[in-house]
Coordinates of C-alpha atoms in Angstrom, one line a residue:
X886 CA -19.0 -5.5 -30.3
X887 CA -19.6 -5.9 -26.5
X888 CA -17.0 -8.5 -25.6
X889 CA -17.2 -11.0 -22.8
X890 CA -14.0 -12.4 -21.3
X891 CA -14.9 -15.8 -22.7
X892 CA -15.6 -14.6 -26.2
X893 CA -12.4 -12.5 -26.1
X894 CA -10.3 -15.5 -25.2
X895 CA -11.8 -17.5 -28.1
X896 CA -11.1 -14.7 -30.6
X897 CA -7.6 -14.2 -29.2
X898 CA -6.8 -17.9 -29.9
X899 CA -8.0 -17.6 -33.5
X900 CA -5.9 -14.5 -34.0
X901 CA -2.8 -16.1 -32.4
X902 CA -3.0 -19.0 -34.8
X903 CA -3.5 -16.7 -37.8
X904 CA -0.3 -14.7 -37.3
X905 CA 2.2 -17.5 -36.9
X906 CA 3.9 -16.8 -40.2
X907 CA 4.6 -13.2 -39.1
X908 CA 5.8 -13.9 -35.5
X909 CA 9.5 -13.9 -36.2
X910 CA 9.9 -11.0 -38.6
X911 CA 12.6 -8.7 -37.4
X912 CA 10.9 -5.6 -38.7
X913 CA 7.9 -6.2 -36.4
X914 CA 8.3 -5.1 -32.7
X915 CA 5.1 -6.8 -31.6
X916 CA 1.8 -8.1 -32.8
X917 CA -1.4 -7.4 -30.8
X918 CA -5.0 -8.4 -30.9
X919 CA -7.5 -5.8 -29.7
X920 CA -9.6 -2.8 -30.7
X921 CA -8.6 -0.6 -33.6
X922 CA -7.4 3.0 -32.8
X923 CA -8.5 5.9 -35.0
X924 CA -6.9 9.3 -34.2
X925 CA -5.7 7.9 -30.9
X926 CA -9.2 6.8 -29.8
X927 CA -10.5 3.3 -29.3
X928 CA -13.2 2.0 -31.7
X929 CA -15.4 -1.0 -31.3
X930 CA -13.7 -2.9 -34.3
X931 CA -11.4 -5.8 -33.5
X932 CA -8.1 -6.0 -35.4
X933 CA -4.7 -7.5 -35.6
X934 CA -2.2 -4.7 -35.0
X935 CA 1.4 -4.8 -36.2
X936 CA 3.8 -2.6 -34.3
X937 CA 6.7 -2.0 -36.7
X938 CA 10.1 -0.3 -36.2
X939 CA 9.3 2.3 -38.8
X940 CA 5.9 2.8 -40.5
X941 CA 6.4 3.2 -44.3
X942 CA 4.1 3.4 -47.3
X943 CA 3.3 0.2 -49.2
X944 CA 4.9 1.7 -52.3
X945 CA 8.3 2.0 -50.6
X946 CA 8.3 -1.6 -49.4
X947 CA 9.3 -4.8 -51.1
X948 CA 6.3 -6.8 -51.9
X949 CA 7.2 -9.6 -49.5
X950 CA 7.2 -7.1 -46.6
X951 CA 3.8 -5.6 -47.3
X952 CA 1.3 -6.7 -44.6
X953 CA -2.2 -7.9 -45.6
X954 CA -5.2 -5.8 -45.0
X955 CA -7.0 -8.7 -43.4
X956 CA -6.0 -12.0 -41.7
X957 CA -8.4 -14.7 -40.7
X958 CA -11.4 -12.4 -41.0
X959 CA -9.7 -9.7 -38.8
X960 CA -8.8 -6.3 -40.3
X961 CA -5.2 -5.3 -39.7
X962 CA -3.6 -2.1 -38.6
X963 CA 0.0 -0.9 -38.6
X964 CA 1.5 1.4 -36.0
X965 CA 5.0 2.4 -34.9
X966 CA 4.5 3.0 -31.1
X967 CA 7.9 3.6 -29.5
X968 CA 7.3 1.9 -26.1
X969 CA 10.4 1.8 -24.0
X970 CA 11.4 0.6 -20.5
X971 CA 10.8 3.5 -18.2
X972 CA 13.6 3.9 -15.7
X973 CA 14.6 7.4 -14.9
X974 CA 18.3 8.3 -14.9
X975 CA 18.3 10.8 -12.0
X976 CA 19.1 10.4 -8.3
X977 CA 16.0 9.9 -6.2
X978 CA 15.6 12.6 -3.5
X979 CA 12.4 11.9 -1.7
X980 CA 12.3 9.7 1.4
X981 CA 8.8 8.3 2.3
X982 CA 8.3 6.5 5.6
X983 CA 6.3 4.5 6.3
X984 CA 6.5 3.0 2.9
X985 CA 3.6 3.0 0.4
X986 CA 3.3 1.9 -3.1
X987 CA 4.0 4.4 -5.9
X988 CA 7.2 5.5 -4.2
X989 CA 10.6 5.7 -6.0
X990 CA 13.1 3.0 -5.5
X991 CA 16.8 2.4 -6.4
X992 CA 18.7 -0.9 -6.7
X993 CA 22.2 -1.3 -5.3
X994 CA 23.3 -2.3 -8.8
X995 CA 22.6 1.2 -10.1
X996 CA 24.3 3.2 -7.4
X997 CA 27.0 4.5 -9.7
X998 CA 26.4 7.9 -11.2
X999 CA 24.0 8.4 -12.9
X1000 CA 21.4 6.8 -10.7
X1001 CA 18.5 4.8 -12.3
X1002 CA 15.3 4.5 -10.4
X1003 CA 11.8 3.1 -10.9
X1004 CA 8.6 2.6 -8.9
X1005 CA 7.7 0.4 -5.9
X1006 CA 4.4 -0.9 -7.2
X1007 CA 2.9 -1.9 -3.8
X1008 CA 3.7 -3.4 -0.4
X1009 CA 1.9 -6.7 0.2
X1010 CA 2.4 -9.8 2.4
X1011 CA 3.7 -13.2 1.4
X1012 CA 3.7 -16.0 4.0
X1013 CA 3.4 -13.4 6.8
X1014 CA 6.2 -11.1 5.7
X1015 CA 6.1 -7.8 3.8
X1016 CA 7.2 -7.8 0.2
X1017 CA 7.3 -5.1 -2.5
X1018 CA 6.8 -5.7 -6.2
X1019 CA 8.5 -3.9 -9.1
X1020 CA 10.0 -4.7 -12.5
X1021 CA 12.9 -7.1 -13.0
X1022 CA 14.6 -4.4 -15.1
X1023 CA 14.2 -1.9 -12.3
X1024 CA 16.3 -4.1 -9.9
X1025 CA 18.6 -5.8 -12.4
X1026 CA 18.5 -4.0 -15.8
X1027 CA 19.5 -6.5 -18.5
X1028 CA 21.6 -8.8 -16.3
X1029 CA 20.7 -12.4 -17.3
X1030 CA 18.5 -14.3 -14.9
X1031 CA 21.1 -17.0 -14.2
X1032 CA 23.6 -14.4 -13.0
X1033 CA 20.9 -12.7 -10.9
X1034 CA 20.0 -16.0 -9.3
X1035 CA 23.6 -16.7 -8.3
X1036 CA 25.0 -13.2 -7.6
X1037 CA 22.2 -10.8 -6.7
X1038 CA 18.9 -12.5 -5.5
X1039 CA 18.7 -12.4 -1.8
X1040 CA 21.7 -10.2 -1.6
X1041 CA 21.1 -7.0 -3.6
X1042 CA 20.0 -4.1 -1.3
X1043 CA 17.2 -1.8 -2.4
X1044 CA 17.0 1.9 -1.4
X1045 CA 14.1 4.3 -1.3
X1046 CA 16.3 7.3 -1.2
X1047 CA 20.0 8.1 -1.9
X1048 CA 22.4 5.5 -0.8
X1049 CA 24.7 6.2 2.1
X1050 CA 27.4 4.2 3.8
X1051 CA 25.3 3.4 6.8
X1052 CA 22.5 2.0 4.6
X1053 CA 19.9 3.9 6.7
X1054 CA 17.9 4.6 3.5
X1055 CA 17.7 0.9 2.6
X1056 CA 14.1 -0.6 2.5
X1057 CA 15.1 -4.2 2.1
X1058 CA 16.8 -6.9 0.0
X1059 CA 15.9 -8.2 -3.4
X1060 CA 13.9 -11.5 -3.1
X1061 CA 14.8 -14.8 -4.8
X1062 CA 11.3 -14.6 -6.4
X1063 CA 11.5 -13.0 -9.9
X1064 CA 10.9 -13.7 -13.6
X1065 CA 12.8 -11.9 -16.3
X1066 CA 10.3 -12.9 -19.1
X1067 CA 7.4 -11.5 -17.1
X1068 CA 9.6 -8.5 -16.0
X1069 CA 8.7 -8.7 -12.3
X1070 CA 10.8 -9.0 -9.1
X1071 CA 9.9 -9.1 -5.4
X1072 CA 11.7 -7.2 -2.6
X1073 CA 11.8 -8.4 1.0
X1074 CA 10.7 -5.2 3.0
X1075 CA 12.5 -4.4 6.2
X1076 CA 11.0 -1.0 6.9
X1077 CA 7.6 0.0 8.5
X1078 CA 4.8 0.2 5.9
X1079 CA 1.6 2.2 5.8
X1080 CA -1.3 -0.2 5.3
X1081 CA -3.9 2.5 5.7
X1082 CA -2.9 3.7 2.2
X1083 CA -1.3 1.0 0.1
X1084 CA -0.9 3.1 -3.0
X1085 CA 0.2 6.7 -3.1
X1086 CA -2.7 9.0 -3.9
X1087 CA -5.4 6.3 -3.9
X1088 CA -7.7 5.5 -0.9
X1089 CA -8.0 2.0 0.2
X1090 CA -5.7 -0.9 1.2
X1091 CA -4.7 -4.2 -0.4
X1092 CA -6.4 -6.5 2.0
X1093 CA -5.9 -9.3 -0.5
X1094 CA -4.7 -9.5 -4.1
X1095 CA -7.7 -9.3 -6.3
X1096 CA -6.5 -10.0 -9.9
X1097 CA -8.5 -8.8 -12.8
X1098 CA -8.2 -10.1 -16.4
X1099 CA -9.1 -7.1 -18.5
X1100 CA -11.6 -6.9 -21.3
X1101 CA -10.5 -4.8 -24.3
X1102 CA -12.1 -1.4 -24.3
X1103 CA -14.0 -2.0 -21.1
X1104 CA -11.4 -2.3 -18.3
X1105 CA -10.5 1.2 -17.2
X1106 CA -7.3 1.5 -15.1
X1107 CA -5.2 4.0 -13.1
X1108 CA -1.7 3.9 -11.6
X1109 CA 0.6 6.0 -9.4
X1110 CA 4.0 6.3 -11.0
X1111 CA 7.0 7.8 -9.1
X1112 CA 7.4 10.4 -11.9
X1113 CA 4.1 11.0 -13.6
X1114 CA 1.9 10.6 -10.4
X1115 CA -1.7 9.4 -11.0
X1116 CA -2.7 8.7 -14.6
X1117 CA -5.7 7.0 -16.2
X1118 CA -5.9 4.6 -19.1
X1119 CA -8.0 1.9 -20.9
X1120 CA -6.8 -1.6 -21.8
X1121 CA -7.4 -2.1 -25.5
X1122 CA -5.7 -5.3 -26.5
X1123 CA -3.2 -8.1 -25.8
X1124 CA 0.1 -9.1 -27.3
X1125 CA -0.1 -12.2 -29.6
X1126 CA 3.7 -12.8 -29.1
X1127 CA 3.6 -12.5 -25.4
X1128 CA 0.0 -13.2 -24.0
X1129 CA 1.0 -11.7 -20.6
X1130 CA 1.5 -8.2 -22.1
X1131 CA -1.3 -5.8 -22.9
X1132 CA -1.4 -2.3 -24.2
X1133 CA -3.0 0.7 -22.4
X1134 CA -4.0 4.0 -23.9
X1135 CA -5.0 7.2 -22.2
X1136 CA -8.6 7.4 -21.0
X1137 CA -10.0 10.6 -22.5
X1138 CA -12.7 10.7 -19.8
X1139 CA -10.1 10.9 -16.9
X1140 CA -6.6 11.6 -18.2
X1141 CA -5.5 15.2 -18.9
X1142 CA -4.8 15.2 -22.7
X1143 CA -1.9 17.6 -22.1
X1144 CA -0.1 15.2 -19.7
X1145 CA 1.6 11.9 -20.6
X1146 CA 0.2 8.5 -19.5
X1147 CA 3.6 7.5 -18.2
X1148 CA 7.1 8.8 -17.9
X1149 CA 10.6 7.5 -17.2
X1150 CA 10.7 6.4 -13.6
X1151 CA 7.2 4.8 -13.6
X1152 CA 8.5 1.3 -14.3
X1153 CA 7.2 -1.0 -11.6
X1154 CA 4.0 0.8 -10.8
X1155 CA 0.7 -1.1 -10.6
X1156 CA -2.3 -0.6 -12.9
X1157 CA -5.5 -1.0 -10.9
X1158 CA -9.1 -0.9 -11.8
X1159 CA -10.4 2.7 -11.9
X1160 CA -13.4 2.5 -9.6
X1161 CA -14.2 3.7 -6.1
X1162 CA -14.0 0.4 -4.4
X1163 CA -11.6 0.4 -1.4
X1164 CA -10.7 -3.2 -2.2
X1165 CA -8.0 -2.5 -4.8
X1166 CA -8.2 -4.7 -7.8
X1167 CA -4.9 -5.1 -9.7
X1168 CA -4.8 -5.5 -13.5
X1169 CA -1.1 -5.4 -14.3
X1170 CA 2.5 -4.2 -13.6
X1171 CA 3.6 -1.3 -15.7
X1172 CA 6.8 -2.0 -17.7
X1173 CA 6.9 0.2 -20.8
X1174 CA 5.6 3.4 -22.3
X1175 CA 6.1 5.9 -25.1
X1176 CA 6.1 9.0 -22.9
X1177 CA 2.8 10.1 -24.5
X1178 CA -0.5 8.2 -24.6
X1179 CA 0.6 4.6 -24.7
X1180 CA 1.8 2.1 -22.1
X1181 CA 2.4 -1.6 -21.7
X1182 CA 1.7 -3.8 -18.6
X1183 CA 2.3 -7.4 -17.6
X1184 CA -0.8 -9.3 -16.5
X1185 CA -1.0 -9.6 -12.7
X1186 CA -2.6 -13.1 -13.1
X1187 CA 0.5 -14.3 -15.0
X1188 CA 2.8 -12.8 -12.3
X1189 CA 0.8 -14.4 -9.4
X1190 CA 0.9 -17.8 -11.2
X1191 CA 4.7 -17.5 -11.4
X1192 CA 5.0 -16.4 -7.7
X1193 CA 2.8 -19.4 -6.6
X1194 CA 4.9 -21.8 -8.7
X1195 CA 8.2 -20.5 -7.1
X1196 CA 7.0 -20.2 -3.5
X1197 CA 4.1 -22.6 -3.3
X1198 CA 2.3 -19.8 -1.4
X1199 CA -0.5 -17.3 -2.2
X1200 CA -0.4 -13.7 -1.3
X1201 CA -2.7 -12.7 1.6
X1202 CA -3.1 -9.9 4.0

């Protein structure tokens, strides 16, 4: 099936309504709507995919836990992908100046040994000032949003290299703009930035934020993670529990099959459309991966809507 974005949204709504009875089951990690995978490759068959904590044979399950083969006209699939937050517990040692996206960053909160770092997705402008974007969990871990608002936002210093007492490796301060549910946070950048290359390893600059809502199986993407470097994937679905999340699988036409799609330390990197356009088009913010062929990203459209609501401003360059 050759999907259009309009048709995809219609079918997604139908699937979301159909899985309401399964949405709160504790044995199910997530429920996705998208293209079925066979031997790790995308097919053209739409399905409802249940990601469970442990995949078991139907014979070993109680009858009330067996998932149906079909729901609302959609075939079902059961997987046990182990997608995790991808912070790397090692001290960062590379200092990059001027700053570019794809570089490693470290929050003041995690200065105690062992260090825990993630990725600075990109440097952009908001209301005439430079800001960086990364995951909420990269800056704050599992600290509740209310505590972040009162104790850390606007105060927590962010480093691009090992901390020192003079703070000469600081790149800025955590912004008051963040969202724990969408897993994003902004950083007020105080260091010079390199706008001749906004993302490490990719030509082009972010002249303006061009958000792209992906089409399952058709939108090919790439990212620069602080650990894995440049990797390539394909968006192949969308979470029915959290519409802002979508899964990505390795693109066999670009990604080396012997290398992982993402690694610990890549949290916070940006997935952008894999084309040769120097106007970088952003699809989502990387937040999870299994260290092999699967990753999860948060929709950049959802993030920008949250930023606009909080700041009443729109990014521009």
